[in-house]
Structures are given as C-alpha cells and as structure tokens.
C-alpha cells in the first residue's frame, strides 16, 4: 500500500480509501465485515462513510453503514487501526434528517456528530466532512450557474469553523474536511481559517475519474498549494470504467441494472461510452486491467490524497486494492490524455 499525509496533519492515510456506501443496501453487514477485515489486512487504513449512508438515501437505511462499521469496531477491537472519515449532510428536503433544512448550524451539527459517534461506537472521528454545501451552488453534476441573491440563510462559514474548533477541543473529532465543494467554497474556508485562526479544511472529497477530470481546473491548484488534497470519489464512474457496461450490456446485480439506482444517469451518455471504449482499447493494447488503470490514474495525481474505492464483491475489492501495484508508463498516460482531449470531461 502507498500512503500520503492528510492535509498538513500527522495522519498517514492509505492512497486507497475504503468506500462503504453500499453496506446496508447492496451489501449485508457480514459482507461489510469481510471487506473491512480484508482491506485492513492489505494496509487500507482509511475508511469513508456518512450519516446518510446506505446509498441510495432512504429513511429506513439512514445511519445503517455507520452502524455496521461501529459493530465491526466493537467486535474486532481495532478502532485504533483505522482512520475513519464520516460526513454531516448539507441542506436537505428529507424531513427524517433532523426535520430537514440546513444542518451546519451549531445545534444541528452537534446533534449530527453525537449520533455519528454513537452509531460508530467510538469516542472520536478522525475526519469530519461537510457532505455538500448548504448554499445553492453546482455539485452532483449540475450544469450552468444561476446566482440567487436571496440565498443567504445558510450557516456562515465562520460559525461552522467555530463549531469544529469546539468539537476538536472536546476530542470528538480530529480534523475537518469538505465534500462536493467548489473552488470558491474551499478558498473562502481556507482564508477564514488563516484570518481567524480557526481549524483548516484538510481535504476535499469530490468526484474524480477518467470521465470527469473537472477537478483539475481550479481546485487542483488550491489542493496542492494549500495542502488540502482531493479524496477522489467514484474513481470508476459508478462502474462504467470497469468496461462492464460496454456495448449496452447491463450485468445482473450491477449498480446500473438495479432499479434503486434508476435516477443516477451521470455517467450514461454517448460521449462517456465512446471514451470508455477508447480507454478499454488502451488497456488492451498495454495489457493492463481497465479498472486498475482507471484507479491508478487517480492515485498518481499530485493533488490527490486518496482514492475512495467502492466494491460490492470481494473479487472487486481485491482488484481495486491491487491497482496500487500497477504502473502507468508515460505512453499510457499520453494516450489517456489524448482521449480526454477528444472527449473532454464527458460526464462532469
Ligand atoms: N461525497 C460524496 O458525495 C460521495 C459520492 C459518491 C461516493 N462517495 C464515496 O466514494 C465511495 C466510492 O464511490 P462509488 O461507489 O461511486 O465508486 P466507483 O468506483 O465509481 O463505483 C463503485 C461500484 O462499481 C462497481 N465496481 C467496483 N469495482 C469493480 C470491479 N473491479 N469490477 C466490476 N465492477 C466494479 C461496483 O458496483 P456494482 O457491483 O453494483 O456494479 C461498485 O459498488 C463510496 O462508497 C463513498 O464512500 C462519496
């Protein structure tokens, strides 16, 4: 396994992070336990979850993934071997989450954190992330930008950082990070931290994969210069970058075949499929596995701290973790970049 420093903390996180959002929906607790045992054995010491998981979000499964991880901590006694990241959700219309609405105000963020700690059966969370912004802005693949002057009821960033400072002093969390954030959001938080001597955002968890390299514009530079690296999620573009959906094939039990994911269309467009075909041809030409090529490409970026993988079977998990052993030659990277030029960010 390879390791990187998380932001400018003293934590060495594995460059492969174990994603967990299928546990409690597509995967049982027993399967989650197997994944955690195996991943830790392979040196994967960094795990990512969220209060809202399992995905897709449902009232019945809210908090279920954290519960599974908490049960594993209790059973294994290995809490101290893991760097655990979880998230508090942003603005939501789901009434079952603290009545809906904004969640980063002092009262609600405290409630959210205390519940996560209790489900995870731990005294502290290593990295507490704001899952998505409260304000209206572009994330989750939104296009265009319409500014709403009246959208100003969201929690001021300074107030959020003050809550975070309190949580750190209380020992409930060690560090804080962002997710689904924009360049404006990240830089504003960083500026405030410096100005007011408040905790710093140590990471940004955004999508990044061969079909969506938009992070490279704007955010990548901030990540490197300010030591607030990317935790790249959906490195396989929901599985499209394994090649298994090529030629309109939708294998049984795969995410895109499942009815529960029918509204997730981000990676399902013509140019995306053409780009996948070209990446597939590169992998065949150089005799490497397309899945591993796709994950490795994310891992080697200078602005990436860790790549958050997701797997529904042990076989997938093994393939994905073993991507750390793959080498991408300059020729392979050049050919990958040619495809990006031909089909720039087909699934942003
Ligand atoms: N912050 C956020 O908003 C956010 C959003 C999304 C994800 N995340 C985090 O990132 C993690 C990973 O995201 P993701 O699941 O979207 O990642 P992904 O790598 O794009 O997709 C993972 C899915 O692809 C399929 N797959 C994975 N490896 C495979 C293999 N070797 N062969 C064939 N199919 C394979 C599996 O689905 P099937 O078997 O069902 O086909 C798996 O669940 C999540 O668990 C979560 O922790 C965060």
Short mmCIF file of C-alpha atoms and ligand atoms in Angstrom, two decimals:
data_model
loop_
_atom_site.label_atom_id
_atom_site.label_comp_id
_atom_site.label_asym_id
_atom_site.label_seq_id
_atom_site.Cartn_x
_atom_site.Cartn_y
_atom_site.Cartn_z
CA UNK A 1 0.00 0.00 0.00
CA UNK A 2 1.06 3.59 -0.51
CA UNK A 3 0.43 6.40 1.97
CA UNK A 4 0.02 10.18 1.86
CA UNK A 5 -0.28 12.80 4.57
CA UNK A 6 -3.83 14.01 5.06
CA UNK A 7 -3.57 17.79 4.53
CA UNK A 8 -0.90 19.07 6.91
CA UNK A 9 -1.93 16.69 9.67
CA UNK A 10 0.24 13.97 11.15
CA UNK A 11 -2.02 11.25 9.72
CA UNK A 12 -0.62 8.89 7.06
CA UNK A 13 -3.63 7.70 5.12
CA UNK A 14 -3.54 4.90 2.57
CA UNK A 15 -3.84 6.15 -1.01
CA UNK A 16 -6.71 3.70 -1.37
CA UNK A 17 -9.59 4.61 0.92
CA UNK A 18 -12.33 2.07 1.62
CA UNK A 19 -15.71 3.42 0.48
CA UNK A 20 -18.68 1.99 2.35
CA UNK A 21 -21.88 3.39 0.89
CA UNK A 22 -23.20 0.06 -0.43
CA UNK A 23 -23.19 -1.57 3.02
CA UNK A 24 -26.68 -1.87 4.42
CA UNK A 25 -28.30 -1.76 0.96
CA UNK A 26 -26.46 -3.75 -1.73
CA UNK A 27 -24.21 -5.42 0.85
CA UNK A 28 -25.03 -7.08 4.16
CA UNK A 29 -23.28 -6.44 7.46
CA UNK A 30 -21.44 -9.75 7.04
CA UNK A 31 -20.11 -8.65 3.65
CA UNK A 32 -19.09 -5.28 5.10
CA UNK A 33 -17.19 -7.07 7.88
CA UNK A 34 -15.37 -9.21 5.29
CA UNK A 35 -14.41 -6.09 3.31
CA UNK A 36 -13.12 -4.31 6.43
CA UNK A 37 -11.06 -7.34 7.55
CA UNK A 38 -9.52 -7.75 4.11
CA UNK A 39 -8.88 -4.06 3.44
CA UNK A 40 -7.15 -3.50 6.77
CA UNK A 41 -5.01 -6.57 6.15
CA UNK A 42 -3.90 -5.00 2.86
CA UNK A 43 -2.86 -1.78 4.62
CA UNK A 44 -6.02 0.20 3.75
CA UNK A 45 -6.22 2.21 6.99
CA UNK A 46 -8.52 5.00 5.73
CA UNK A 47 -12.29 4.44 5.52
CA UNK A 48 -15.03 6.77 4.39
CA UNK A 49 -18.68 6.80 5.43
CA UNK A 50 -21.52 9.30 6.06
CA UNK A 51 -24.51 9.75 8.32
CA UNK A 52 -26.86 9.36 5.32
CA UNK A 53 -25.42 6.03 4.08
CA UNK A 54 -26.53 3.49 2.74
CA UNK A 55 -26.95 4.87 -0.77
CA UNK A 56 -29.43 5.48 -2.33
CA UNK A 57 -30.64 7.57 0.63
CA UNK A 58 -33.71 6.13 2.33
CA UNK A 59 -35.23 6.75 5.72
CA UNK A 60 -35.11 3.02 6.52
CA UNK A 61 -31.37 2.76 5.91
CA UNK A 62 -30.29 6.16 7.28
CA UNK A 63 -27.23 5.60 9.53
CA UNK A 64 -27.03 1.91 8.66
CA UNK A 65 -23.49 1.97 7.24
CA UNK A 66 -22.09 3.78 10.28
CA UNK A 67 -23.87 1.20 12.44
CA UNK A 68 -22.19 -1.66 10.55
CA UNK A 69 -18.77 -0.05 10.97
CA UNK A 70 -19.46 0.57 14.67
CA UNK A 71 -20.38 -3.09 15.12
CA UNK A 72 -17.13 -4.08 13.44
CA UNK A 73 -15.11 -1.75 15.71
CA UNK A 74 -16.78 -3.34 18.71
CA UNK A 75 -16.30 -6.91 17.51
CA UNK A 76 -12.71 -6.55 16.25
CA UNK A 77 -11.38 -4.13 18.87
CA UNK A 78 -9.45 -2.46 16.03
CA UNK A 79 -10.82 1.09 16.16
CA UNK A 80 -7.30 2.45 16.70
CA UNK A 81 -6.00 0.82 13.49
CA UNK A 82 -8.39 2.83 11.32
CA UNK A 83 -8.58 6.47 10.25
CA UNK A 84 -12.32 6.95 9.98
CA UNK A 85 -13.96 9.71 7.95
CA UNK A 86 -17.66 10.45 8.10
CA UNK A 87 -19.92 13.30 7.00
CA UNK A 88 -22.76 15.52 8.09
CA UNK A 89 -25.22 16.26 5.27
CA UNK A 90 -25.86 19.77 3.92
CA UNK A 91 -29.24 21.28 3.10
CA UNK A 92 -31.83 18.55 2.67
CA UNK A 93 -35.52 18.19 1.91
CA UNK A 94 -35.57 14.88 3.80
CA UNK A 95 -37.59 15.52 6.92
CA UNK A 96 -36.27 12.37 8.59
CA UNK A 97 -32.90 14.08 8.94
CA UNK A 98 -33.41 16.44 11.89
CA UNK A 99 -36.61 17.80 10.31
CA UNK A 100 -34.91 18.74 7.03
CA UNK A 101 -33.30 22.06 6.01
CA UNK A 102 -29.83 23.35 6.89
CA UNK A 103 -27.58 21.19 9.04
CA UNK A 104 -24.39 23.12 9.72
CA UNK A 105 -25.80 25.46 12.41
CA UNK A 106 -24.41 24.89 15.94
CA UNK A 107 -27.33 22.86 17.27
CA UNK A 108 -27.87 20.52 14.31
CA UNK A 109 -24.23 19.83 13.53
CA UNK A 110 -23.70 18.91 17.19
CA UNK A 111 -26.69 16.56 17.10
CA UNK A 112 -25.43 15.00 13.87
CA UNK A 113 -21.92 14.46 15.23
CA UNK A 114 -23.11 12.94 18.51
CA UNK A 115 -25.33 10.48 16.65
CA UNK A 116 -22.49 9.50 14.27
CA UNK A 117 -20.18 8.90 17.25
CA UNK A 118 -22.80 6.72 18.86
CA UNK A 119 -23.54 4.68 15.71
CA UNK A 120 -19.81 4.26 15.07
CA UNK A 121 -19.32 3.21 18.70
CA UNK A 122 -16.29 5.44 19.04
CA UNK A 123 -15.21 8.49 21.08
CA UNK A 124 -13.70 10.35 18.14
CA UNK A 125 -13.90 10.75 14.39
CA UNK A 126 -10.63 11.34 12.56
CA UNK A 127 -12.03 13.37 9.68
CA UNK A 128 -15.43 15.04 9.87
CA UNK A 129 -16.64 16.25 6.46
CA UNK A 130 -19.40 18.59 5.31
CA UNK A 131 -21.10 16.30 2.78
CA UNK A 132 -22.34 19.02 0.43
CA UNK A 133 -22.72 22.80 0.69
CA UNK A 134 -25.82 24.32 2.27
CA UNK A 135 -25.84 27.16 -0.22
CA UNK A 136 -27.16 26.88 -3.78
CA UNK A 137 -24.20 26.08 -5.99
CA UNK A 138 -23.09 23.50 -8.51
CA UNK A 139 -22.41 19.99 -7.28
CA UNK A 140 -23.59 16.43 -8.03
CA UNK A 141 -23.10 17.02 -11.76
CA UNK A 142 -25.13 20.22 -12.05
CA UNK A 143 -24.51 22.38 -15.11
CA UNK A 144 -24.84 26.12 -15.69
CA UNK A 145 -24.74 28.59 -12.83
CA UNK A 146 -27.66 30.70 -11.71
CA UNK A 147 -26.86 33.01 -8.86
CA UNK A 148 -29.63 33.59 -6.34
CA UNK A 149 -29.09 36.83 -4.40
CA UNK A 150 -31.74 35.74 -1.90
CA UNK A 151 -29.99 32.52 -1.00
CA UNK A 152 -28.29 33.79 2.15
CA UNK A 153 -29.77 31.85 5.05
CA UNK A 154 -27.05 29.23 5.06
CA UNK A 155 -24.75 28.96 8.07
CA UNK A 156 -21.83 31.42 7.91
CA UNK A 157 -18.54 29.58 7.35
CA UNK A 158 -17.07 31.20 10.47
CA UNK A 159 -19.82 29.74 12.63
CA UNK A 160 -19.18 26.28 11.16
CA UNK A 161 -15.46 26.57 11.90
CA UNK A 162 -16.20 27.69 15.45
CA UNK A 163 -18.31 24.55 15.99
CA UNK A 164 -15.49 22.48 14.53
CA UNK A 165 -12.98 24.14 16.86
CA UNK A 166 -15.19 23.23 19.80
CA UNK A 167 -15.51 19.60 18.62
CA UNK A 168 -11.73 19.35 18.29
CA UNK A 169 -11.21 20.77 21.80
CA UNK A 170 -13.77 18.29 23.13
CA UNK A 171 -11.86 15.46 21.44
CA UNK A 172 -14.89 14.45 19.37
CA UNK A 173 -13.14 14.98 16.06
CA UNK A 174 -9.52 15.37 14.98
CA UNK A 175 -9.80 17.12 11.64
CA UNK A 176 -12.34 18.62 9.27
CA UNK A 177 -12.83 18.44 5.51
CA UNK A 178 -15.20 19.41 2.70
CA UNK A 179 -17.09 17.44 0.10
CA UNK A 180 -18.77 18.36 -3.19
CA UNK A 181 -17.27 21.82 -2.77
CA UNK A 182 -16.34 24.46 -5.32
CA UNK A 183 -13.13 26.49 -5.65
CA UNK A 184 -14.89 29.49 -4.08
CA UNK A 185 -16.07 27.46 -1.09
CA UNK A 186 -12.69 25.86 -0.43
CA UNK A 187 -10.72 29.10 -0.76
CA UNK A 188 -13.18 31.04 1.41
CA UNK A 189 -12.91 28.44 4.19
CA UNK A 190 -9.11 28.47 3.94
CA UNK A 191 -8.99 32.28 4.07
CA UNK A 192 -11.17 32.38 7.18
CA UNK A 193 -9.10 29.75 8.95
CA UNK A 194 -6.00 31.85 8.46
CA UNK A 195 -7.63 35.17 9.33
CA UNK A 196 -9.39 33.96 12.47
CA UNK A 197 -7.00 31.21 13.50
CA UNK A 198 -9.70 28.56 13.15
CA UNK A 199 -9.37 24.89 12.08
CA UNK A 200 -8.36 24.29 8.49
CA UNK A 201 -10.11 22.18 5.86
CA UNK A 202 -7.68 19.27 5.37
CA UNK A 203 -9.34 17.65 2.37
CA UNK A 204 -11.96 17.92 -0.33
CA UNK A 205 -13.99 14.85 -1.25
CA UNK A 206 -15.18 15.40 -4.81
CA UNK A 207 -15.77 13.17 -7.84
CA UNK A 208 -12.70 12.50 -9.98
CA UNK A 209 -12.25 9.85 -12.65
CA UNK A 210 -11.32 9.42 -16.32
CA UNK A 211 -14.77 10.65 -17.38
CA UNK A 212 -14.73 13.67 -15.09
CA UNK A 213 -11.43 15.49 -14.62
CA UNK A 214 -13.05 18.87 -13.86
CA UNK A 215 -11.22 18.99 -10.51
CA UNK A 216 -8.03 19.72 -12.47
CA UNK A 217 -9.34 23.19 -13.27
CA UNK A 218 -9.16 25.49 -10.25
CA UNK A 219 -9.49 23.12 -7.32
CA UNK A 220 -6.35 21.05 -8.05
CA UNK A 221 -4.04 24.04 -7.66
CA UNK A 222 -5.65 25.06 -4.36
CA UNK A 223 -5.37 21.48 -3.11
CA UNK A 224 -1.63 21.35 -3.73
CA UNK A 225 -0.68 24.87 -2.67
CA UNK A 226 -2.81 24.84 0.47
CA UNK A 227 -2.29 21.17 1.40
CA UNK A 228 -5.95 20.33 1.27
CA UNK A 229 -5.89 17.31 -1.02
CA UNK A 230 -8.58 15.59 -3.01
CA UNK A 231 -10.25 12.44 -1.74
CA UNK A 232 -11.39 11.24 -5.15
CA UNK A 233 -14.77 9.54 -5.12
CA UNK A 234 -16.39 7.43 -7.87
CA UNK A 235 -12.99 6.62 -9.44
CA UNK A 236 -14.74 4.04 -11.66
CA UNK A 237 -17.59 6.37 -12.64
CA UNK A 238 -20.12 4.11 -10.89
CA UNK A 239 -18.54 1.06 -12.54
CA UNK A 240 -18.56 2.32 -16.16
CA UNK A 241 -14.75 2.45 -16.09
CA UNK A 242 -14.52 -1.28 -15.48
CA UNK A 243 -15.82 -1.71 -19.05
CA UNK A 244 -18.68 -3.94 -17.89
CA UNK A 245 -21.38 -1.69 -19.33
CA UNK A 246 -19.78 -1.55 -22.81
CA UNK A 247 -21.99 -2.36 -25.79
CA UNK A 248 -25.12 -1.66 -23.75
CA UNK A 249 -24.52 -4.58 -21.50
CA UNK A 250 -26.10 -4.36 -18.05
CA UNK A 251 -24.98 -7.36 -15.98
CA UNK A 252 -27.33 -8.78 -13.33
CA UNK A 253 -26.82 -7.27 -9.85
CA UNK A 254 -24.67 -4.41 -11.18
CA UNK A 255 -25.47 -0.90 -9.93
CA UNK A 256 -26.88 0.37 -13.21
CA UNK A 257 -29.13 -2.66 -13.57
CA UNK A 258 -30.68 -2.13 -10.14
CA UNK A 259 -33.97 -0.23 -10.03
CA UNK A 260 -32.88 1.64 -6.89
CA UNK A 261 -30.25 3.46 -8.95
CA UNK A 262 -32.51 4.27 -11.89
CA UNK A 263 -32.20 8.05 -11.35
CA UNK A 264 -28.39 8.03 -11.41
CA UNK A 265 -27.63 8.95 -15.01
CA UNK A 266 -24.45 10.98 -14.59
CA UNK A 267 -22.18 8.52 -16.43
CA UNK A 268 -24.68 7.37 -19.00
CA UNK A 269 -24.20 9.46 -22.13
CA UNK A 270 -22.91 8.87 -25.62
CA UNK A 271 -19.53 10.58 -25.31
CA UNK A 272 -18.93 8.89 -21.98
CA UNK A 273 -19.47 5.49 -23.60
CA UNK A 274 -17.19 6.39 -26.52
CA UNK A 275 -14.47 7.49 -24.11
CA UNK A 276 -14.83 4.24 -22.11
CA UNK A 277 -14.36 2.26 -25.36
CA UNK A 278 -11.15 4.18 -26.06
CA UNK A 279 -9.84 3.64 -22.52
CA UNK A 280 -10.70 -0.04 -22.89
CA UNK A 281 -8.61 -0.19 -26.09
CA UNK A 282 -5.65 1.45 -24.33
CA UNK A 283 -5.85 -1.09 -21.51
CA UNK A 284 -5.92 -3.97 -24.03
CA UNK A 285 -3.01 -2.51 -26.02
CA UNK A 286 -0.82 -2.31 -22.92
CA UNK A 287 -2.19 -5.47 -21.36
CA UNK A 288 -3.39 -3.91 -18.13
CA UNK A 289 -6.74 -4.13 -16.41
CA UNK A 290 -9.03 -1.21 -17.32
CA UNK A 291 -10.37 -0.99 -13.75
CA UNK A 292 -6.87 -0.82 -12.30
CA UNK A 293 -5.70 1.65 -14.94
CA UNK A 294 -8.62 3.92 -14.07
CA UNK A 295 -7.98 3.85 -10.31
CA UNK A 296 -4.22 4.22 -10.71
CA UNK A 297 -4.66 7.29 -12.90
CA UNK A 298 -6.45 8.97 -9.99
CA UNK A 299 -3.94 7.80 -7.39
CA UNK A 300 -0.90 9.28 -9.13
CA UNK A 301 -2.24 12.82 -9.42
CA UNK A 302 -0.25 15.27 -7.26
CA UNK A 303 -3.42 16.87 -5.91
CA UNK A 304 -4.94 13.54 -4.81
CA UNK A 305 -4.50 12.37 -1.22
CA UNK A 306 -6.51 9.16 -1.54
CA UNK A 307 -8.84 7.40 -3.96
CA UNK A 308 -12.12 6.21 -2.43
CA UNK A 309 -12.96 2.85 -3.95
CA UNK A 310 -16.28 1.04 -3.72
CA UNK A 311 -16.89 -2.68 -4.18
CA UNK A 312 -19.86 -4.99 -3.86
CA UNK A 313 -17.89 -8.26 -4.01
CA UNK A 314 -14.59 -9.45 -2.55
CA UNK A 315 -13.28 -10.04 -6.05
CA UNK A 316 -13.92 -6.39 -6.96
CA UNK A 317 -12.31 -5.24 -3.74
CA UNK A 318 -9.16 -7.25 -4.42
CA UNK A 319 -8.85 -5.96 -7.99
CA UNK A 320 -9.33 -2.38 -6.86
CA UNK A 321 -6.84 -2.51 -3.98
CA UNK A 322 -4.28 -4.24 -6.19
CA UNK A 323 -4.35 -1.25 -8.54
CA UNK A 324 -1.61 0.25 -6.33
CA UNK A 325 0.81 -2.26 -7.90
CA UNK A 326 0.11 -1.19 -11.49
CA UNK A 327 2.50 1.16 -13.30
CA UNK A 328 1.24 3.65 -15.85
CA UNK A 329 4.01 4.41 -18.31
CA UNK A 330 4.36 7.80 -19.98
CA UNK A 331 2.99 6.26 -23.19
CA UNK A 332 -0.15 5.08 -21.42
CA UNK A 333 -0.67 8.45 -19.73
CA UNK A 334 -0.17 10.26 -23.05
CA UNK A 335 -2.79 8.07 -24.72
CA UNK A 336 -5.20 8.61 -21.83
CA UNK A 337 -4.71 12.36 -22.20
CA UNK A 338 -5.45 12.12 -25.94
CA UNK A 339 -8.85 10.57 -25.13
CA UNK A 340 -9.55 13.37 -22.65
CA UNK A 341 -8.75 15.89 -25.43
CA UNK A 342 -11.10 14.13 -27.81
CA UNK A 343 -13.94 13.78 -25.28
CA UNK A 344 -13.26 16.40 -22.59
CA UNK A 345 -14.94 15.52 -19.30
CA UNK A 346 -17.91 13.75 -20.90
CA UNK A 347 -19.57 13.10 -17.50
CA UNK A 348 -18.86 16.16 -15.32
N1 LIG B 1 -19.04 12.61 -1.06
C1 LIG B 1 -19.92 12.14 -1.89
O1 LIG B 1 -20.90 12.81 -2.26
C2 LIG B 1 -19.74 10.75 -2.44
C3 LIG B 1 -20.47 10.33 -3.57
C4 LIG B 1 -20.25 9.04 -4.05
C5 LIG B 1 -19.35 8.20 -3.41
N2 LIG B 1 -18.68 8.62 -2.29
C6 LIG B 1 -17.73 7.73 -1.57
O2 LIG B 1 -16.90 7.08 -2.50
C7 LIG B 1 -17.05 5.66 -2.43
C8 LIG B 1 -16.91 5.08 -3.82
O3 LIG B 1 -17.87 5.67 -4.70
P1 LIG B 1 -18.51 4.82 -5.85
O4 LIG B 1 -19.11 3.58 -5.28
O5 LIG B 1 -19.35 5.72 -6.66
O6 LIG B 1 -17.17 4.40 -6.65
P2 LIG B 1 -16.95 3.79 -8.10
O7 LIG B 1 -15.59 3.19 -8.07
O8 LIG B 1 -17.19 4.78 -9.16
O9 LIG B 1 -18.06 2.65 -8.27
C9 LIG B 1 -18.04 1.54 -7.42
C10 LIG B 1 -19.02 0.48 -7.96
O10 LIG B 1 -18.56 0.00 -9.22
C11 LIG B 1 -18.69 -1.42 -9.26
N3 LIG B 1 -17.33 -1.98 -9.22
C12 LIG B 1 -16.31 -1.62 -8.39
N4 LIG B 1 -15.20 -2.33 -8.63
C13 LIG B 1 -15.49 -3.16 -9.64
C14 LIG B 1 -14.75 -4.14 -10.33
N5 LIG B 1 -13.47 -4.37 -10.01
N6 LIG B 1 -15.37 -4.81 -11.33
C15 LIG B 1 -16.65 -4.58 -11.66
N7 LIG B 1 -17.42 -3.65 -11.02
C16 LIG B 1 -16.85 -2.95 -10.03
C17 LIG B 1 -19.48 -1.81 -8.01
O11 LIG B 1 -20.89 -1.69 -8.25
P3 LIG B 1 -21.83 -2.89 -8.75
O12 LIG B 1 -21.20 -4.19 -8.33
O13 LIG B 1 -23.13 -2.64 -8.10
O14 LIG B 1 -21.92 -2.74 -10.22
C18 LIG B 1 -19.09 -0.70 -7.04
O15 LIG B 1 -20.01 -0.52 -5.99
C19 LIG B 1 -18.41 5.46 -1.75
O16 LIG B 1 -18.55 4.24 -1.08
C20 LIG B 1 -18.41 6.62 -0.79
O17 LIG B 1 -17.65 6.29 0.37
C21 LIG B 1 -18.85 9.89 -1.83
#
